[in-house]
Amino acid sequence: MNQILQKEKLNESVVKMVVSAPKIARKAKAGQFVIVMSHENSERIPLTIADADKEMGTVTIIYQIVGASTLLLDSLQVSDELFAFTGPLGKPSEIEGLKKVCVVGGGVGCAIAYPMAKALHAQGSEVCVITGFRNKQLVILEKEFQAVSDRFILMSDDGSAGRKGLVTEALDELLEQESFDEVIAIGPLPMMKYVCLCTKKHQTKTMVSMNPIMIDGTGMCGGCRLSVGGKMRFACVDGPDFDGHEVDFDEVINRLSAYHDFERHAYEKTCHLLNREG
Amino acid sequence: MPNMSLKKTEMPMQDEKRIYNIQEVTLGYTMEMAVQEADRCLHCKNAPCMQGCPVGVRIPDFIAKIKENNLEEAYHILKQTSALPAVCGRVCPQESQCEKHCVRAIKGESVAIGRLERFAADWANEHLTEKSTLPKKNGHKVGIIGAGPAGLTCAMDLAMLGYEVDVFEALHVAGGVLVYGIPEFRLPKSIVQKEIAGLKEMGVNIWTNTVIGKSETIDELFEEGYEALFIASGAGLPNFMGLEGENLKGVYSANEFLTRFNLMKAYEENASTPIFKGKHVVVVGGGNVAMDAARCAKRLTQGDVTIVYRRSMEELPARKEEVEHAMEEGINFCLLTNPVKIHGQEGGVKQIECVKMQLGEADESGRRRPEVIPESNFILEADCVIMAIGTSPNPLLAQTTEGLEVNRRGCLVIDENCMTSREGVFAGGDAVSGAATVILAMGAGKKAAAAMHAYIQGK
């Protein structure tokens, strides 16, 4: 049903997959996600939709191989079928009417920041993009971002690509000099947390895309709950986008670590299994 | 002369070692036991038991067939009104339905109607291989949203009337609460799959991984030629109490805990979905879901598991048999108790602080209202807390369908013909009633099927 049509390595651990899913492609909007199961007994993994092509009936996902489930997903090749591919879930990002936006992407989060920048660019907004990576080897989507932004700032932790430093440094300098309608930040939780601290200082509205632990993705399990403005919200049906100044990041960071031991163990076991089979 | 024993024929079950496995706890009657129990039925002419059955199973008739050793016929009688007899025989709260009205219950115990239903259905699953004759198609197409008890029952009734039936399911397997909620040791998944396979044989199409309201809207389904739709999307959204510490690691909704355990098979050693294996588990709530969660938690580590419920044993809403089984399995019951705060340590759960309650005057539901006893706070040690305090209807369809009326609790509003505020859109089950039982959802599915049939034929 959901055949893998293309697969491409973007860096050593980040992979882009184009999947046949006409019904989802017809409806998908920037900011929404799909639930992916690679095999019958796999975990249900939520992945944000990186691109969708209505005419071709395809949906693009970009994932980082971080654990057993993404490793198993990555064991599938072009022409293989995914066991389950459900969506589009969550509310689309609200970008209408924004005239000047700064999009901040960190690491594999750039996979989601890119369609956002693209959609903003397509509606005529002025788009400034800041992306950050640990080093040159991990940089993804550089050309793509350049094509959809008015300004593009590349940062790396070690200075091996673009400027040396964190995205927040570049953002802080930028906000000192000019103002934006909104900042959109997508990346690891600590990055989003610090981006929000920075933009709060400059009183600039900031939206973040949350990708917490979830199972069904339709409001049933409550595993993805987080505190936003002191209220409990479910990322799957109320989000995944939230006002970053309202999100309790420390709580989400804690919840996300719930299964670290299990995950490390499962990853090693799966590595071992795949090596033996491969 | 009927069997005048005042007690139900005992059903064999697994002994105390059962907390080390997930196999079914109750083992079902043998033929001899079933006949012996069937002999207790007096075949009352007015069949009071049937009044208590939401789907109107012809109870004395099927029991008579068991007595005659004609199990095939007993099963066919069950199947005429119930899409899922092997399921109902296991999970219905018989003591508050059919068995409550049984004449034998006036003096002694009622006839074990549920156990007999299960016996006939299990026998058929094992012995009958003949395919059901396919009903003649009537040329009309209907869509059903949600493959739980309400949706599957509605699908069966409409398929029997000759409709082309498409069922849309958001998860990767059909069954709804029967697969994600009710555990294997109470309802083996092979039984659910068998019942669903039977529906497919009747020509019902089940489309899994399809979230109506997201990949397709209600309006688009009408454009695709569906003449009527039935929303049976359940009451999936878990409730929380708003306690301090409720978002710590190790605090679950019962839905999440049960979904990990059942649907994602987290009890298996090589499961890909993790679950927190608590040694001191506190389950908050007193319904069937709370019992299920507690007994699953027990099977994960054999640690201590405590049910915390704010009323007393008498008001406990769970099915009687589940409470008994839970007690046999060593689940502690901390009654007239309510949690007020979850204390954490290093991001996880350390303790749960509770208060003692007492029962005051009866409220509008007729149950005595629990009131806090001042300064009665005490601490329970816990590393895992499971909130089983009810669920609310899933908001996805109401969010994405214009003109679909919901009440202030988020339940879909329907008229006496099961129709929502949208013409041709029917609804039933927990999506309408809020969280209830499997059999009430099935009753709603049945009623809606008849209403949809009348609506389409009257067009």
PDB file of C-alpha atoms in Angstrom, chain A residues 37-239:
ATOM      1  CA  MET A  37       5.241   1.579  11.372  1.00  0.00           C
ATOM      2  CA  SER A  38       7.953  -0.114   9.379  1.00  0.00           C
ATOM      3  CA  HIS A  39       6.945  -3.677  10.261  1.00  0.00           C
ATOM      4  CA  GLU A  40       3.967  -5.416  11.829  1.00  0.00           C
ATOM      5  CA  ASN A  41       5.320  -5.369  15.373  1.00  0.00           C
ATOM      6  CA  SER A  42       7.231  -2.106  15.154  1.00  0.00           C
ATOM      7  CA  GLU A  43       6.715   0.921  17.299  1.00  0.00           C
ATOM      8  CA  ARG A  44       4.431   3.641  15.973  1.00  0.00           C
ATOM      9  CA  ILE A  45       6.802   6.527  15.160  1.00  0.00           C
ATOM     10  CA  PRO A  46       5.490  10.074  14.679  1.00  0.00           C
ATOM     11  CA  LEU A  47       7.358  11.903  11.905  1.00  0.00           C
ATOM     12  CA  THR A  48       6.637  15.369  10.616  1.00  0.00           C
ATOM     13  CA  ILE A  49       5.806  15.581   6.923  1.00  0.00           C
ATOM     14  CA  ALA A  50       8.801  17.122   5.157  1.00  0.00           C
ATOM     15  CA  ASP A  51       7.100  17.517   1.788  1.00  0.00           C
ATOM     16  CA  ALA A  52       3.991  16.367  -0.035  1.00  0.00           C
ATOM     17  CA  ASP A  53       3.254  16.238  -3.742  1.00  0.00           C
ATOM     18  CA  LYS A  54      -0.455  16.092  -4.592  1.00  0.00           C
ATOM     19  CA  GLU A  55       0.093  15.323  -8.284  1.00  0.00           C
ATOM     20  CA  MET A  56       2.572  12.535  -7.700  1.00  0.00           C
ATOM     21  CA  GLY A  57       0.688  11.286  -4.654  1.00  0.00           C
ATOM     22  CA  THR A  58       3.836  11.195  -2.551  1.00  0.00           C
ATOM     23  CA  VAL A  59       4.784  12.174   0.984  1.00  0.00           C
ATOM     24  CA  THR A  60       8.373  12.801   2.044  1.00  0.00           C
ATOM     25  CA  ILE A  61       9.650  11.996   5.499  1.00  0.00           C
ATOM     26  CA  ILE A  62      13.092  12.708   6.905  1.00  0.00           C
ATOM     27  CA  TYR A  63      14.292  10.732   9.883  1.00  0.00           C
ATOM     28  CA  GLN A  64      17.399  10.445  11.960  1.00  0.00           C
ATOM     29  CA  ILE A  65      18.581   6.974  12.918  1.00  0.00           C
ATOM     30  CA  VAL A  66      18.547   7.315  16.685  1.00  0.00           C
ATOM     31  CA  GLY A  67      17.064   4.084  18.019  1.00  0.00           C
ATOM     32  CA  ALA A  68      15.856   0.593  17.255  1.00  0.00           C
ATOM     33  CA  SER A  69      12.684   1.716  15.494  1.00  0.00           C
ATOM     34  CA  THR A  70      14.365   4.141  13.116  1.00  0.00           C
ATOM     35  CA  LEU A  71      17.084   1.566  12.493  1.00  0.00           C
ATOM     36  CA  LEU A  72      14.430  -0.959  11.471  1.00  0.00           C
ATOM     37  CA  LEU A  73      12.716   1.639   9.309  1.00  0.00           C
ATOM     38  CA  ASP A  74      16.064   2.260   7.662  1.00  0.00           C
ATOM     39  CA  SER A  75      16.463  -1.441   6.891  1.00  0.00           C
ATOM     40  CA  LEU A  76      13.700  -1.011   4.281  1.00  0.00           C
ATOM     41  CA  GLN A  77      14.725  -0.146   0.751  1.00  0.00           C
ATOM     42  CA  VAL A  78      13.162   1.375  -2.358  1.00  0.00           C
ATOM     43  CA  SER A  79      10.133  -0.671  -3.532  1.00  0.00           C
ATOM     44  CA  ASP A  80       9.578  -2.136  -0.041  1.00  0.00           C
ATOM     45  CA  GLU A  81       6.249  -1.378   1.616  1.00  0.00           C
ATOM     46  CA  LEU A  82       5.744   0.269   4.997  1.00  0.00           C
ATOM     47  CA  PHE A  83       3.428  -1.676   7.284  1.00  0.00           C
ATOM     48  CA  ALA A  84       1.499   1.435   8.299  1.00  0.00           C
ATOM     49  CA  PHE A  85       1.547   5.069   7.245  1.00  0.00           C
ATOM     50  CA  THR A  86      -1.234   7.173   8.774  1.00  0.00           C
ATOM     51  CA  GLY A  87      -2.051  10.839   8.508  1.00  0.00           C
ATOM     52  CA  PRO A  88      -1.962  13.715   8.036  1.00  0.00           C
ATOM     53  CA  LEU A  89      -2.270  14.219  11.786  1.00  0.00           C
ATOM     54  CA  GLY A  90      -2.113  17.296  13.964  1.00  0.00           C
ATOM     55  CA  LYS A  91      -3.087  20.843  13.121  1.00  0.00           C
ATOM     56  CA  PRO A  92      -1.341  22.587  10.217  1.00  0.00           C
ATOM     57  CA  SER A  93       0.944  25.488  11.079  1.00  0.00           C
ATOM     58  CA  GLU A  94      -0.736  28.882  10.956  1.00  0.00           C
ATOM     59  CA  ILE A  95       1.428  30.996   8.693  1.00  0.00           C
ATOM     60  CA  GLU A  96      -1.182  33.043   6.847  1.00  0.00           C
ATOM     61  CA  GLY A  97      -0.692  36.789   7.048  1.00  0.00           C
ATOM     62  CA  LEU A  98       2.891  36.624   8.308  1.00  0.00           C
ATOM     63  CA  LYS A  99       4.993  39.191   6.423  1.00  0.00           C
ATOM     64  CA  LYS A 100       8.424  38.765   7.920  1.00  0.00           C
ATOM     65  CA  VAL A 101       9.530  35.590   9.609  1.00  0.00           C
ATOM     66  CA  CYS A 102      12.724  34.119  10.982  1.00  0.00           C
ATOM     67  CA  VAL A 103      12.847  30.313  10.694  1.00  0.00           C
ATOM     68  CA  VAL A 104      15.329  28.608  13.018  1.00  0.00           C
ATOM     69  CA  GLY A 105      16.220  24.963  12.409  1.00  0.00           C
ATOM     70  CA  GLY A 106      18.516  22.750  14.420  1.00  0.00           C
ATOM     71  CA  GLY A 107      19.931  19.427  13.259  1.00  0.00           C
ATOM     72  CA  VAL A 108      17.364  17.024  11.864  1.00  0.00           C
ATOM     73  CA  GLY A 109      14.705  19.597  12.835  1.00  0.00           C
ATOM     74  CA  CYS A 110      15.746  21.380   9.643  1.00  0.00           C
ATOM     75  CA  ALA A 111      13.779  18.688   7.825  1.00  0.00           C
ATOM     76  CA  ILE A 112      10.645  20.279   9.237  1.00  0.00           C
ATOM     77  CA  ALA A 113      11.908  23.848   9.170  1.00  0.00           C
ATOM     78  CA  TYR A 114      12.448  23.547   5.435  1.00  0.00           C
ATOM     79  CA  PRO A 115       8.785  22.966   4.375  1.00  0.00           C
ATOM     80  CA  MET A 116       7.842  25.802   6.705  1.00  0.00           C
ATOM     81  CA  ALA A 117      10.320  28.168   5.041  1.00  0.00           C
ATOM     82  CA  LYS A 118       9.152  26.948   1.654  1.00  0.00           C
ATOM     83  CA  ALA A 119       5.481  27.586   2.431  1.00  0.00           C
ATOM     84  CA  LEU A 120       6.271  31.047   3.817  1.00  0.00           C
ATOM     85  CA  HIS A 121       8.372  31.901   0.781  1.00  0.00           C
ATOM     86  CA  ALA A 122       5.585  30.693  -1.525  1.00  0.00           C
ATOM     87  CA  GLN A 123       3.051  33.007   0.103  1.00  0.00           C
ATOM     88  CA  GLY A 124       5.387  35.973  -0.372  1.00  0.00           C
ATOM     89  CA  SER A 125       6.688  36.401   3.178  1.00  0.00           C
ATOM     90  CA  GLU A 126      10.151  37.714   3.787  1.00  0.00           C
ATOM     91  CA  VAL A 127      12.039  34.707   5.138  1.00  0.00           C
ATOM     92  CA  CYS A 128      15.256  34.693   7.114  1.00  0.00           C
ATOM     93  CA  VAL A 129      16.622  31.226   7.879  1.00  0.00           C
ATOM     94  CA  ILE A 130      19.108  30.314  10.594  1.00  0.00           C
ATOM     95  CA  THR A 131      20.241  26.695  10.737  1.00  0.00           C
ATOM     96  CA  GLY A 132      22.595  25.056  13.151  1.00  0.00           C
ATOM     97  CA  PHE A 133      24.530  21.774  13.117  1.00  0.00           C
ATOM     98  CA  ARG A 134      27.261  20.211  15.190  1.00  0.00           C
ATOM     99  CA  ASN A 135      29.692  20.091  12.263  1.00  0.00           C
ATOM    100  CA  LYS A 136      30.064  20.230   8.493  1.00  0.00           C
ATOM    101  CA  GLN A 137      29.347  16.523   7.983  1.00  0.00           C
ATOM    102  CA  LEU A 138      25.878  16.917   9.463  1.00  0.00           C
ATOM    103  CA  VAL A 139      24.704  19.863   7.364  1.00  0.00           C
ATOM    104  CA  ILE A 140      21.525  19.079   5.417  1.00  0.00           C
ATOM    105  CA  LEU A 141      19.282  20.942   2.965  1.00  0.00           C
ATOM    106  CA  GLU A 142      21.662  23.894   2.544  1.00  0.00           C
ATOM    107  CA  LYS A 143      20.829  24.512  -1.115  1.00  0.00           C
ATOM    108  CA  GLU A 144      17.129  23.969  -0.547  1.00  0.00           C
ATOM    109  CA  PHE A 145      17.040  26.568   2.218  1.00  0.00           C
ATOM    110  CA  GLN A 146      18.951  29.065   0.106  1.00  0.00           C
ATOM    111  CA  ALA A 147      16.348  28.727  -2.630  1.00  0.00           C
ATOM    112  CA  VAL A 148      13.435  29.651  -0.363  1.00  0.00           C
ATOM    113  CA  SER A 149      14.949  32.329   1.866  1.00  0.00           C
ATOM    114  CA  ASP A 150      15.857  35.988   1.539  1.00  0.00           C
ATOM    115  CA  ARG A 151      18.700  35.515   3.979  1.00  0.00           C
ATOM    116  CA  PHE A 152      20.365  32.303   5.046  1.00  0.00           C
ATOM    117  CA  ILE A 153      22.667  31.966   8.036  1.00  0.00           C
ATOM    118  CA  LEU A 154      24.480  28.686   8.633  1.00  0.00           C
ATOM    119  CA  MET A 155      25.942  27.998  12.075  1.00  0.00           C
ATOM    120  CA  SER A 156      28.034  25.101  13.336  1.00  0.00           C
ATOM    121  CA  ASP A 157      29.240  24.249  16.809  1.00  0.00           C
ATOM    122  CA  ASP A 158      32.856  23.779  15.696  1.00  0.00           C
ATOM    123  CA  GLY A 159      32.968  26.371  12.928  1.00  0.00           C
ATOM    124  CA  SER A 160      33.575  23.769  10.203  1.00  0.00           C
ATOM    125  CA  ALA A 161      30.568  25.090   8.250  1.00  0.00           C
ATOM    126  CA  GLY A 162      29.293  28.664   8.163  1.00  0.00           C
ATOM    127  CA  ARG A 163      29.768  30.638  11.346  1.00  0.00           C
ATOM    128  CA  LYS A 164      31.014  29.111  14.557  1.00  0.00           C
ATOM    129  CA  GLY A 165      28.436  29.220  17.317  1.00  0.00           C
ATOM    130  CA  LEU A 166      24.873  28.418  18.275  1.00  0.00           C
ATOM    131  CA  VAL A 167      21.741  29.481  16.422  1.00  0.00           C
ATOM    132  CA  THR A 168      20.735  31.579  19.409  1.00  0.00           C
ATOM    133  CA  GLU A 169      23.812  33.786  18.985  1.00  0.00           C
ATOM    134  CA  ALA A 170      22.886  34.632  15.401  1.00  0.00           C
ATOM    135  CA  LEU A 171      19.242  35.075  16.368  1.00  0.00           C
ATOM    136  CA  ASP A 172      20.062  37.397  19.241  1.00  0.00           C
ATOM    137  CA  GLU A 173      22.169  39.645  16.993  1.00  0.00           C
ATOM    138  CA  LEU A 174      19.425  39.720  14.401  1.00  0.00           C
ATOM    139  CA  LEU A 175      16.706  40.620  16.881  1.00  0.00           C
ATOM    140  CA  GLU A 176      18.895  43.408  18.286  1.00  0.00           C
ATOM    141  CA  GLN A 177      18.783  45.083  14.889  1.00  0.00           C
ATOM    142  CA  GLU A 178      15.368  44.352  13.421  1.00  0.00           C
ATOM    143  CA  SER A 179      11.985  42.979  14.264  1.00  0.00           C
ATOM    144  CA  PHE A 180      10.050  40.027  12.912  1.00  0.00           C
ATOM    145  CA  ASP A 181       6.342  39.134  12.967  1.00  0.00           C
ATOM    146  CA  GLU A 182       7.242  35.725  14.257  1.00  0.00           C
ATOM    147  CA  VAL A 183      10.084  33.324  14.890  1.00  0.00           C
ATOM    148  CA  ILE A 184       9.485  29.658  14.073  1.00  0.00           C
ATOM    149  CA  ALA A 185      11.873  27.287  15.859  1.00  0.00           C
ATOM    150  CA  ILE A 186      12.199  23.586  15.123  1.00  0.00           C
ATOM    151  CA  GLY A 187      14.928  21.399  16.503  1.00  0.00           C
ATOM    152  CA  PRO A 188      16.093  19.587  19.616  1.00  0.00           C
ATOM    153  CA  LEU A 189      14.193  20.548  22.795  1.00  0.00           C
ATOM    154  CA  PRO A 190      17.124  22.384  24.447  1.00  0.00           C
ATOM    155  CA  MET A 191      17.606  24.456  21.294  1.00  0.00           C
ATOM    156  CA  MET A 192      13.927  25.417  21.179  1.00  0.00           C
ATOM    157  CA  LYS A 193      14.021  26.241  24.874  1.00  0.00           C
ATOM    158  CA  TYR A 194      16.952  28.653  24.425  1.00  0.00           C
ATOM    159  CA  VAL A 195      15.513  30.167  21.273  1.00  0.00           C
ATOM    160  CA  CYS A 196      12.369  30.940  23.269  1.00  0.00           C
ATOM    161  CA  LEU A 197      14.362  32.515  26.105  1.00  0.00           C
ATOM    162  CA  CYS A 198      16.106  34.689  23.537  1.00  0.00           C
ATOM    163  CA  THR A 199      12.951  35.759  21.703  1.00  0.00           C
ATOM    164  CA  LYS A 200      11.137  36.430  24.952  1.00  0.00           C
ATOM    165  CA  LYS A 201      13.805  38.955  25.756  1.00  0.00           C
ATOM    166  CA  HIS A 202      13.087  40.623  22.414  1.00  0.00           C
ATOM    167  CA  GLN A 203       9.320  40.195  22.818  1.00  0.00           C
ATOM    168  CA  THR A 204       8.972  38.354  19.534  1.00  0.00           C
ATOM    169  CA  LYS A 205       6.205  35.761  19.185  1.00  0.00           C
ATOM    170  CA  THR A 206       7.695  32.310  18.726  1.00  0.00           C
ATOM    171  CA  MET A 207       6.090  29.105  17.533  1.00  0.00           C
ATOM    172  CA  VAL A 208       7.718  25.743  18.213  1.00  0.00           C
ATOM    173  CA  SER A 209       6.925  22.296  16.805  1.00  0.00           C
ATOM    174  CA  MET A 210       6.729  19.673  19.549  1.00  0.00           C
ATOM    175  CA  ASN A 211       7.431  16.030  18.877  1.00  0.00           C
ATOM    176  CA  PRO A 212       7.014  14.287  22.228  1.00  0.00           C
ATOM    177  CA  ILE A 213       6.437  10.603  22.978  1.00  0.00           C
ATOM    178  CA  MET A 214       3.188   9.419  21.437  1.00  0.00           C
ATOM    179  CA  ILE A 215       1.526   6.177  20.399  1.00  0.00           C
ATOM    180  CA  ASP A 216      -1.683   6.602  18.453  1.00  0.00           C
ATOM    181  CA  GLY A 217      -1.352  10.236  17.343  1.00  0.00           C
ATOM    182  CA  THR A 218      -5.124  10.772  17.458  1.00  0.00           C
ATOM    183  CA  GLY A 219      -5.700  11.891  21.051  1.00  0.00           C
ATOM    184  CA  MET A 220      -6.116   8.489  22.624  1.00  0.00           C
ATOM    185  CA  CYS A 221      -3.078   7.783  24.768  1.00  0.00           C
ATOM    186  CA  GLY A 222      -2.269  11.122  26.348  1.00  0.00           C
ATOM    187  CA  GLY A 223       1.439  10.217  26.245  1.00  0.00           C
ATOM    188  CA  CYS A 224       2.186  13.413  24.321  1.00  0.00           C
ATOM    189  CA  ARG A 225       0.699  15.700  26.976  1.00  0.00           C
ATOM    190  CA  LEU A 226       2.583  18.824  27.870  1.00  0.00           C
ATOM    191  CA  SER A 227       1.946  21.975  29.859  1.00  0.00           C
ATOM    192  CA  VAL A 228       1.288  25.058  27.762  1.00  0.00           C
ATOM    193  CA  GLY A 229       0.473  28.211  29.645  1.00  0.00           C
ATOM    194  CA  GLY A 230      -0.145  26.069  32.729  1.00  0.00           C
ATOM    195  CA  LYS A 231      -2.790  23.967  30.943  1.00  0.00           C
ATOM    196  CA  MET A 232      -2.485  20.353  29.834  1.00  0.00           C
ATOM    197  CA  ARG A 233      -2.460  20.010  26.048  1.00  0.00           C
ATOM    198  CA  PHE A 234      -2.005  17.011  23.753  1.00  0.00           C
ATOM    199  CA  ALA A 235       0.618  17.579  21.042  1.00  0.00           C
ATOM    200  CA  CYS A 236      -1.181  15.226  18.633  1.00  0.00           C
ATOM    201  CA  VAL A 237      -4.587  16.922  18.513  1.00  0.00           C
ATOM    202  CA  ASP A 238      -3.933  20.395  19.973  1.00  0.00           C
ATOM    203  CA  GLY A 239      -0.538  20.793  18.265  1.00  0.00           C
TER     204      GLY A 239
END
